[in-house]
PDB file of C-alpha atoms in Angstrom:
ATOM      1  CA  ILE K   1     -12.026   2.771   8.401  1.00 83.00           C
ATOM      2  CA  THR K   2      -9.734  -0.240   8.341  1.00 84.00           C
ATOM      3  CA  GLY K   3     -11.441  -1.668  11.430  1.00 84.00           C
ATOM      4  CA  LYS K   4     -14.888  -1.409   9.877  1.00 87.00           C
ATOM      5  CA  LEU K   5     -14.110  -2.353   6.284  1.00 92.00           C
ATOM      6  CA  CYS K   6     -11.229  -4.809   6.766  1.00 92.00           C
ATOM      7  CA  GLY K   7     -11.960  -6.200  10.228  1.00 89.00           C
ATOM      8  CA  ILE K   8      -8.474  -5.472  11.556  1.00 85.00           C
ATOM      9  CA  PRO K   9      -7.018  -2.777  13.798  1.00 80.00           C
ATOM     10  CA  LEU K  10      -4.646  -0.250  12.278  1.00 73.00           C
ATOM     11  CA  ASN K  11      -1.441   0.547  14.128  1.00 68.00           C
ATOM     12  CA  MET K  12       0.333   3.552  12.653  1.00 60.00           C
ATOM     13  CA  PRO K  13       2.310   6.430  14.135  1.00 56.00           C
ATOM     14  CA  MET K  14      -0.122   9.109  15.283  1.00 54.00           C
ATOM     15  CA  GLY K  15       1.731  12.292  14.276  1.00 55.00           C
ATOM     16  CA  ILE K  16       0.586  13.848  10.995  1.00 53.00           C
ATOM     17  CA  ASN K  17       4.139  13.989   9.643  1.00 57.00           C
ATOM     18  CA  GLU K  18       4.606  10.290  10.316  1.00 51.00           C
ATOM     19  CA  TYR K  19       1.356   9.454   8.499  1.00 52.00           C
ATOM     20  CA  VAL K  20       2.028  10.985   5.116  1.00 54.00           C
ATOM     21  CA  GLY K  21       3.770   9.016   2.400  1.00 53.00           C
ATOM     22  CA  LYS K  22       5.656   6.646   4.687  1.00 61.00           C
ATOM     23  CA  LEU K  23       4.142   3.298   3.732  1.00 62.00           C
ATOM     24  CA  PRO K  24       5.186   1.865   0.351  1.00 61.00           C
ATOM     25  CA  THR K  25       1.776   0.215   0.146  1.00 67.00           C
ATOM     26  CA  TYR K  26      -1.244   0.110   2.411  1.00 71.00           C
ATOM     27  CA  LEU K  27      -2.087  -3.182   4.155  1.00 79.00           C
ATOM     28  CA  PRO K  28      -1.510  -5.178   0.932  1.00 82.00           C
ATOM     29  CA  HIS K  29      -2.512  -8.547   2.425  1.00 86.00           C
ATOM     30  CA  ALA K  30      -5.729  -7.369   4.070  1.00 88.00           C
ATOM     31  CA  HIS K  31      -8.896  -8.652   2.421  1.00 92.00           C
ATOM     32  CA  CYS K  32     -11.456  -5.881   2.818  1.00 95.00           C
ATOM     33  CA  LEU K  33     -15.107  -5.378   1.918  1.00 96.00           C
ATOM     34  CA  MET K  34     -14.032  -3.409  -1.163  1.00 96.00           C
ATOM     35  CA  ASN K  35     -11.999  -6.387  -2.449  1.00 96.00           C
ATOM     36  CA  VAL K  36     -15.029  -8.655  -2.090  1.00 97.00           C
ATOM     37  CA  LEU K  37     -17.337  -6.201  -3.867  1.00 97.00           C
ATOM     38  CA  ALA K  38     -14.822  -5.551  -6.666  1.00 96.00           C
ATOM     39  CA  LYS K  39     -14.776  -9.285  -7.442  1.00 96.00           C
ATOM     40  CA  GLN K  40     -18.582  -9.189  -7.635  1.00 96.00           C
ATOM     41  CA  GLY K  41     -18.521  -6.401 -10.258  1.00 95.00           C
ATOM     42  CA  TYR K  42     -19.512  -3.478  -8.035  1.00 97.00           C
ATOM     43  CA  ASN K  43     -18.743   0.078  -9.134  1.00 96.00           C
ATOM     44  CA  GLN K  44     -17.207   1.693  -6.042  1.00 97.00           C
ATOM     45  CA  VAL K  45     -16.677   5.349  -5.166  1.00 97.00           C
ATOM     46  CA  TYR K  46     -15.306   6.976  -2.021  1.00 97.00           C
ATOM     47  CA  ALA K  47     -16.053  10.669  -1.365  1.00 97.00           C
ATOM     48  CA  GLN K  48     -14.802  13.157   1.206  1.00 95.00           C
ATOM     49  CA  GLY K  49     -14.505  16.928   1.408  1.00 94.00           C
ATOM     50  CA  SER K  50     -10.826  16.941   2.388  1.00 92.00           C
ATOM     51  CA  SER K  51      -7.651  15.582   0.800  1.00 90.00           C
ATOM     52  CA  GLY K  52      -7.454  11.859   0.112  1.00 87.00           C
ATOM     53  CA  ASP K  53      -3.722  12.024   0.768  1.00 83.00           C
ATOM     54  CA  PHE K  54      -4.172  12.578   4.507  1.00 79.00           C
ATOM     55  CA  THR K  55      -3.271   9.347   6.331  1.00 77.00           C
ATOM     56  CA  GLN K  56      -2.734   7.742   2.913  1.00 78.00           C
ATOM     57  CA  LYS K  57      -6.449   7.136   2.412  1.00 85.00           C
ATOM     58  CA  ARG K  58      -5.952   7.428  -1.345  1.00 86.00           C
ATOM     59  CA  ASP K  59      -3.499   4.503  -1.232  1.00 85.00           C
ATOM     60  CA  PHE K  60      -5.841   2.487   0.973  1.00 87.00           C
ATOM     61  CA  TRP K  61      -8.804   2.774  -1.402  1.00 90.00           C
ATOM     62  CA  ARG K  62      -6.661   2.134  -4.479  1.00 89.00           C
ATOM     63  CA  VAL K  63      -5.030  -1.017  -3.076  1.00 87.00           C
ATOM     64  CA  HIS K  64      -8.335  -2.477  -1.884  1.00 90.00           C
ATOM     65  CA  GLY K  65     -10.772  -2.798  -4.771  1.00 90.00           C
ATOM     66  CA  ASN K  66      -9.335   0.081  -6.845  1.00 87.00           C
ATOM     67  CA  VAL K  67     -12.104   2.349  -5.542  1.00 95.00           C
ATOM     68  CA  THR K  68     -12.594   5.668  -7.376  1.00 96.00           C
ATOM     69  CA  ILE K  69     -11.713   8.569  -5.063  1.00 96.00           C
ATOM     70  CA  HIS K  70     -13.631  11.846  -5.064  1.00 97.00           C
ATOM     71  CA  ASP K  71     -11.876  14.186  -2.655  1.00 96.00           C
ATOM     72  CA  ILE K  72     -11.368  17.952  -2.589  1.00 96.00           C
ATOM     73  CA  GLU K  73      -8.840  17.741  -5.440  1.00 96.00           C
ATOM     74  CA  HIS K  74     -11.366  15.818  -7.579  1.00 96.00           C
ATOM     75  CA  TYR K  75     -14.116  18.363  -6.940  1.00 97.00           C
ATOM     76  CA  LYS K  76     -11.743  21.216  -7.811  1.00 97.00           C
ATOM     77  CA  ARG K  77     -10.662  19.483 -11.050  1.00 96.00           C
ATOM     78  CA  THR K  78     -14.289  18.932 -12.062  1.00 96.00           C
ATOM     79  CA  GLY K  79     -15.240  22.546 -11.312  1.00 96.00           C
ATOM     80  CA  LYS K  80     -17.611  21.685  -8.460  1.00 96.00           C
ATOM     81  CA  ILE K  81     -15.719  24.038  -6.144  1.00 95.00           C
ATOM     82  CA  PRO K  82     -13.241  26.853  -6.922  1.00 95.00           C
ATOM     83  CA  ASN K  83      -9.516  26.014  -6.925  1.00 95.00           C
ATOM     84  CA  ASP K  84      -8.816  28.376  -4.022  1.00 94.00           C
ATOM     85  CA  TYR K  85     -11.736  27.147  -1.889  1.00 93.00           C
ATOM     86  CA  LYS K  86     -10.934  26.036   1.673  1.00 92.00           C
ATOM     87  CA  VAL K  87     -13.236  25.746   4.690  1.00 90.00           C
ATOM     88  CA  PHE K  88     -12.246  23.825   7.831  1.00 88.00           C
ATOM     89  CA  TRP K  89     -10.676  20.543   6.595  1.00 87.00           C
ATOM     90  CA  GLY K  90     -11.535  21.189   2.941  1.00 91.00           C
ATOM     91  CA  PHE K  91     -15.150  22.011   2.218  1.00 93.00           C
ATOM     92  CA  GLU K  92     -18.400  21.747   4.128  1.00 94.00           C
ATOM     93  CA  ASP K  93     -20.333  18.504   4.575  1.00 95.00           C
ATOM     94  CA  ARG K  94     -23.412  20.285   3.211  1.00 94.00           C
ATOM     95  CA  LYS K  95     -21.691  20.606  -0.170  1.00 96.00           C
ATOM     96  CA  LEU K  96     -20.485  16.995  -0.023  1.00 97.00           C
ATOM     97  CA  TYR K  97     -24.021  15.723   0.551  1.00 97.00           C
ATOM     98  CA  GLY K  98     -25.118  17.640  -2.564  1.00 97.00           C
ATOM     99  CA  PHE K  99     -22.387  16.087  -4.705  1.00 97.00           C
ATOM    100  CA  VAL K 100     -23.100  12.628  -3.274  1.00 97.00           C
ATOM    101  CA  ARG K 101     -26.785  12.889  -4.217  1.00 98.00           C
ATOM    102  CA  GLU K 102     -25.802  13.486  -7.857  1.00 97.00           C
ATOM    103  CA  GLU K 103     -23.209  10.712  -7.818  1.00 97.00           C
ATOM    104  CA  LEU K 104     -25.533   8.115  -6.293  1.00 97.00           C
ATOM    105  CA  ASP K 105     -28.181   8.760  -8.939  1.00 97.00           C
ATOM    106  CA  SER K 106     -25.492   8.568 -11.617  1.00 96.00           C
ATOM    107  CA  LEU K 107     -24.126   5.254 -10.302  1.00 96.00           C
ATOM    108  CA  ALA K 108     -27.619   3.790 -10.023  1.00 96.00           C
ATOM    109  CA  SER K 109     -28.375   4.749 -13.639  1.00 96.00           C
ATOM    110  CA  LEU K 110     -25.531   2.503 -14.876  1.00 95.00           C
ATOM    111  CA  GLY K 111     -27.565  -0.570 -13.988  1.00 92.00           C
ATOM    112  CA  ALA K 112     -24.664  -2.317 -12.208  1.00 94.00           C
ATOM    113  CA  PRO K 113     -24.327  -2.908  -8.464  1.00 96.00           C
ATOM    114  CA  PHE K 114     -22.536  -0.123  -6.645  1.00 97.00           C
ATOM    115  CA  ALA K 115     -21.034   0.744  -3.285  1.00 97.00           C
ATOM    116  CA  PHE K 116     -20.608   4.341  -2.231  1.00 97.00           C
ATOM    117  CA  TYR K 117     -18.551   5.349   0.797  1.00 96.00           C
ATOM    118  CA  MET K 118     -18.429   8.875   2.183  1.00 96.00           C
ATOM    119  CA  LEU K 119     -16.644  10.576   5.048  1.00 94.00           C
ATOM    120  CA  THR K 120     -18.034  13.724   6.665  1.00 93.00           C
ATOM    121  CA  VAL K 121     -15.744  15.915   8.774  1.00 90.00           C
ATOM    122  CA  ASP K 122     -17.735  18.850  10.196  1.00 89.00           C
ATOM    123  CA  THR K 123     -17.859  17.111  13.593  1.00 86.00           C
ATOM    124  CA  HIS K 124     -14.105  16.556  13.750  1.00 84.00           C
ATOM    125  CA  GLN K 125     -12.669  18.343  16.770  1.00 80.00           C
ATOM    126  CA  PRO K 126     -12.928  21.275  17.372  1.00 83.00           C
ATOM    127  CA  GLY K 127     -16.102  21.161  15.249  1.00 82.00           C
ATOM    128  CA  PHE K 128     -17.427  23.246  12.389  1.00 85.00           C
ATOM    129  CA  VAL K 129     -20.931  24.707  12.224  1.00 88.00           C
ATOM    130  CA  ASP K 130     -22.253  25.211   8.718  1.00 86.00           C
ATOM    131  CA  ASP K 131     -23.913  28.545   7.945  1.00 86.00           C
ATOM    132  CA  SER K 132     -27.161  26.711   7.218  1.00 85.00           C
ATOM    133  CA  CYS K 133     -27.297  25.563  10.859  1.00 86.00           C
ATOM    134  CA  GLN K 134     -26.179  28.717  12.681  1.00 82.00           C
ATOM    135  CA  ALA K 135     -29.655  30.160  13.167  1.00 82.00           C
ATOM    136  CA  GLN K 136     -31.401  26.799  13.566  1.00 82.00           C
ATOM    137  CA  PHE K 137     -29.201  25.736  16.495  1.00 80.00           C
ATOM    138  CA  ALA K 138     -28.506  29.169  17.932  1.00 81.00           C
ATOM    139  CA  GLY K 139     -29.732  28.012  21.339  1.00 80.00           C
ATOM    140  CA  THR K 140     -27.121  25.254  21.542  1.00 80.00           C
ATOM    141  CA  GLN K 141     -24.020  26.249  23.483  1.00 82.00           C
ATOM    142  CA  GLY K 142     -20.573  25.378  22.143  1.00 82.00           C
ATOM    143  CA  VAL K 143     -19.197  24.682  18.675  1.00 84.00           C
ATOM    144  CA  LEU K 144     -18.900  20.901  19.036  1.00 83.00           C
ATOM    145  CA  PRO K 145     -22.447  20.308  20.362  1.00 83.00           C
ATOM    146  CA  LYS K 146     -23.781  22.612  17.638  1.00 86.00           C
ATOM    147  CA  SER K 147     -21.790  20.790  14.930  1.00 87.00           C
ATOM    148  CA  LEU K 148     -23.120  17.426  16.172  1.00 85.00           C
ATOM    149  CA  ARG K 149     -26.716  18.680  15.995  1.00 87.00           C
ATOM    150  CA  CYS K 150     -26.086  20.090  12.530  1.00 91.00           C
ATOM    151  CA  ALA K 151     -24.525  16.802  11.369  1.00 91.00           C
ATOM    152  CA  SER K 152     -27.538  14.849  12.653  1.00 90.00           C
ATOM    153  CA  PHE K 153     -29.892  17.229  10.839  1.00 92.00           C
ATOM    154  CA  GLN K 154     -27.936  16.939   7.565  1.00 94.00           C
ATOM    155  CA  LEU K 155     -27.801  13.146   7.810  1.00 95.00           C
ATOM    156  CA  ALA K 156     -31.548  12.935   8.471  1.00 95.00           C
ATOM    157  CA  ARG K 157     -32.265  15.088   5.410  1.00 95.00           C
ATOM    158  CA  PHE K 158     -29.970  12.908   3.297  1.00 97.00           C
ATOM    159  CA  LEU K 159     -31.649   9.685   4.480  1.00 97.00           C
ATOM    160  CA  ASP K 160     -35.097  11.181   3.804  1.00 97.00           C
ATOM    161  CA  TRP K 161     -33.924  12.022   0.277  1.00 98.00           C
ATOM    162  CA  ALA K 162     -32.438   8.536  -0.263  1.00 97.00           C
ATOM    163  CA  GLU K 163     -35.677   6.893   0.824  1.00 97.00           C
ATOM    164  CA  GLN K 164     -37.435   8.556  -2.124  1.00 97.00           C
ATOM    165  CA  ARG K 165     -34.942   7.350  -4.771  1.00 97.00           C
ATOM    166  CA  PRO K 166     -35.808   4.413  -7.037  1.00 95.00           C
ATOM    167  CA  TRP K 167     -32.612   2.576  -6.012  1.00 96.00           C
ATOM    168  CA  PHE K 168     -33.392   2.744  -2.275  1.00 96.00           C
ATOM    169  CA  SER K 169     -35.433  -0.460  -2.006  1.00 95.00           C
ATOM    170  CA  ASN K 170     -32.439  -2.537  -3.122  1.00 93.00           C
ATOM    171  CA  THR K 171     -29.807  -0.663  -1.112  1.00 95.00           C
ATOM    172  CA  VAL K 172     -28.253  -1.038   2.325  1.00 94.00           C
ATOM    173  CA  ILE K 173     -27.133   2.160   4.061  1.00 95.00           C
ATOM    174  CA  ALA K 174     -24.780   1.882   7.026  1.00 92.00           C
ATOM    175  CA  VAL K 175     -24.071   4.955   9.162  1.00 90.00           C
ATOM    176  CA  MET K 176     -20.997   4.683  11.349  1.00 85.00           C
ATOM    177  CA  GLY K 177     -19.009   7.031  13.519  1.00 79.00           C
ATOM    178  CA  ASP K 178     -15.277   7.539  13.227  1.00 72.00           C
ATOM    179  CA  HIS K 179     -13.944   6.964  16.721  1.00 66.00           C
ATOM    180  CA  ALA K 180     -15.054   7.506  20.304  1.00 62.00           C
ATOM    181  CA  MET K 181     -13.132  10.082  22.305  1.00 64.00           C
ATOM    182  CA  PRO K 182     -14.221   9.968  25.945  1.00 64.00           C
ATOM    183  CA  SER K 183     -12.267  13.192  26.585  1.00 65.00           C
ATOM    184  CA  LEU K 184     -14.868  15.018  24.471  1.00 67.00           C
ATOM    185  CA  SER K 185     -17.855  13.626  26.391  1.00 68.00           C
ATOM    186  CA  SER K 186     -18.105  16.555  28.785  1.00 68.00           C
ATOM    187  CA  LYS K 187     -18.150  19.015  25.861  1.00 66.00           C
ATOM    188  CA  VAL K 188     -21.315  17.405  24.513  1.00 66.00           C
ATOM    189  CA  LYS K 189     -22.897  16.925  27.951  1.00 70.00           C
ATOM    190  CA  ILE K 190     -22.377  13.140  28.167  1.00 70.00           C
ATOM    191  CA  SER K 191     -21.897  11.915  31.723  1.00 74.00           C
ATOM    192  CA  PRO K 192     -18.446  10.428  32.481  1.00 70.00           C
ATOM    193  CA  ASP K 193     -20.320   7.341  33.747  1.00 74.00           C
ATOM    194  CA  ASP K 194     -21.899   6.729  30.323  1.00 73.00           C
ATOM    195  CA  THR K 195     -20.172   4.713  27.638  1.00 67.00           C
ATOM    196  CA  LEU K 196     -19.581   6.570  24.385  1.00 62.00           C
ATOM    197  CA  TYR K 197     -19.870   4.360  21.308  1.00 63.00           C
ATOM    198  CA  TRP K 198     -18.673   5.231  17.811  1.00 61.00           C
ATOM    199  CA  THR K 199     -21.297   3.175  15.963  1.00 57.00           C
TER     200      THR K 199
END
């Protein structure tokens, strides 16, 4: 995220315990896309189906452009999901796409420029296959390959929906991967000789 939105690499300890709550602030001198858009009057929202506290993402978005954060805690507070709900990392990407559709239309209705960022997690190792995709991709072997196919299907449906919205003609949509992990290539039938790109 910092590489794509701030143009700099992020060097942090990799253990989960080292990630959480250790930095007093998050890259305070970095000038990121969100800072630029905030100065131009953009309403900005970041959405994900897991906790914004993991890897201090909440701090990152707040420091850079004071972006509104809609994570699992937000969706529980607003009654979108039950307080005791937990699937995989938080809740399914399918649900997140539904919430994002509502939020994009709501932002567009304000008449101001907006930027909306979202993070899906169903394809995070070891992979999660949504119930809506189980039958459709029953012939695909392995959880990770199945979750990748499901993610592609969900993204395609979302982009088809976006294309029909009145705000689409004046909107740029960028789809980016998280990170390449060559060690996972064999699990998704990618030859070791091929280069795996995250964008």
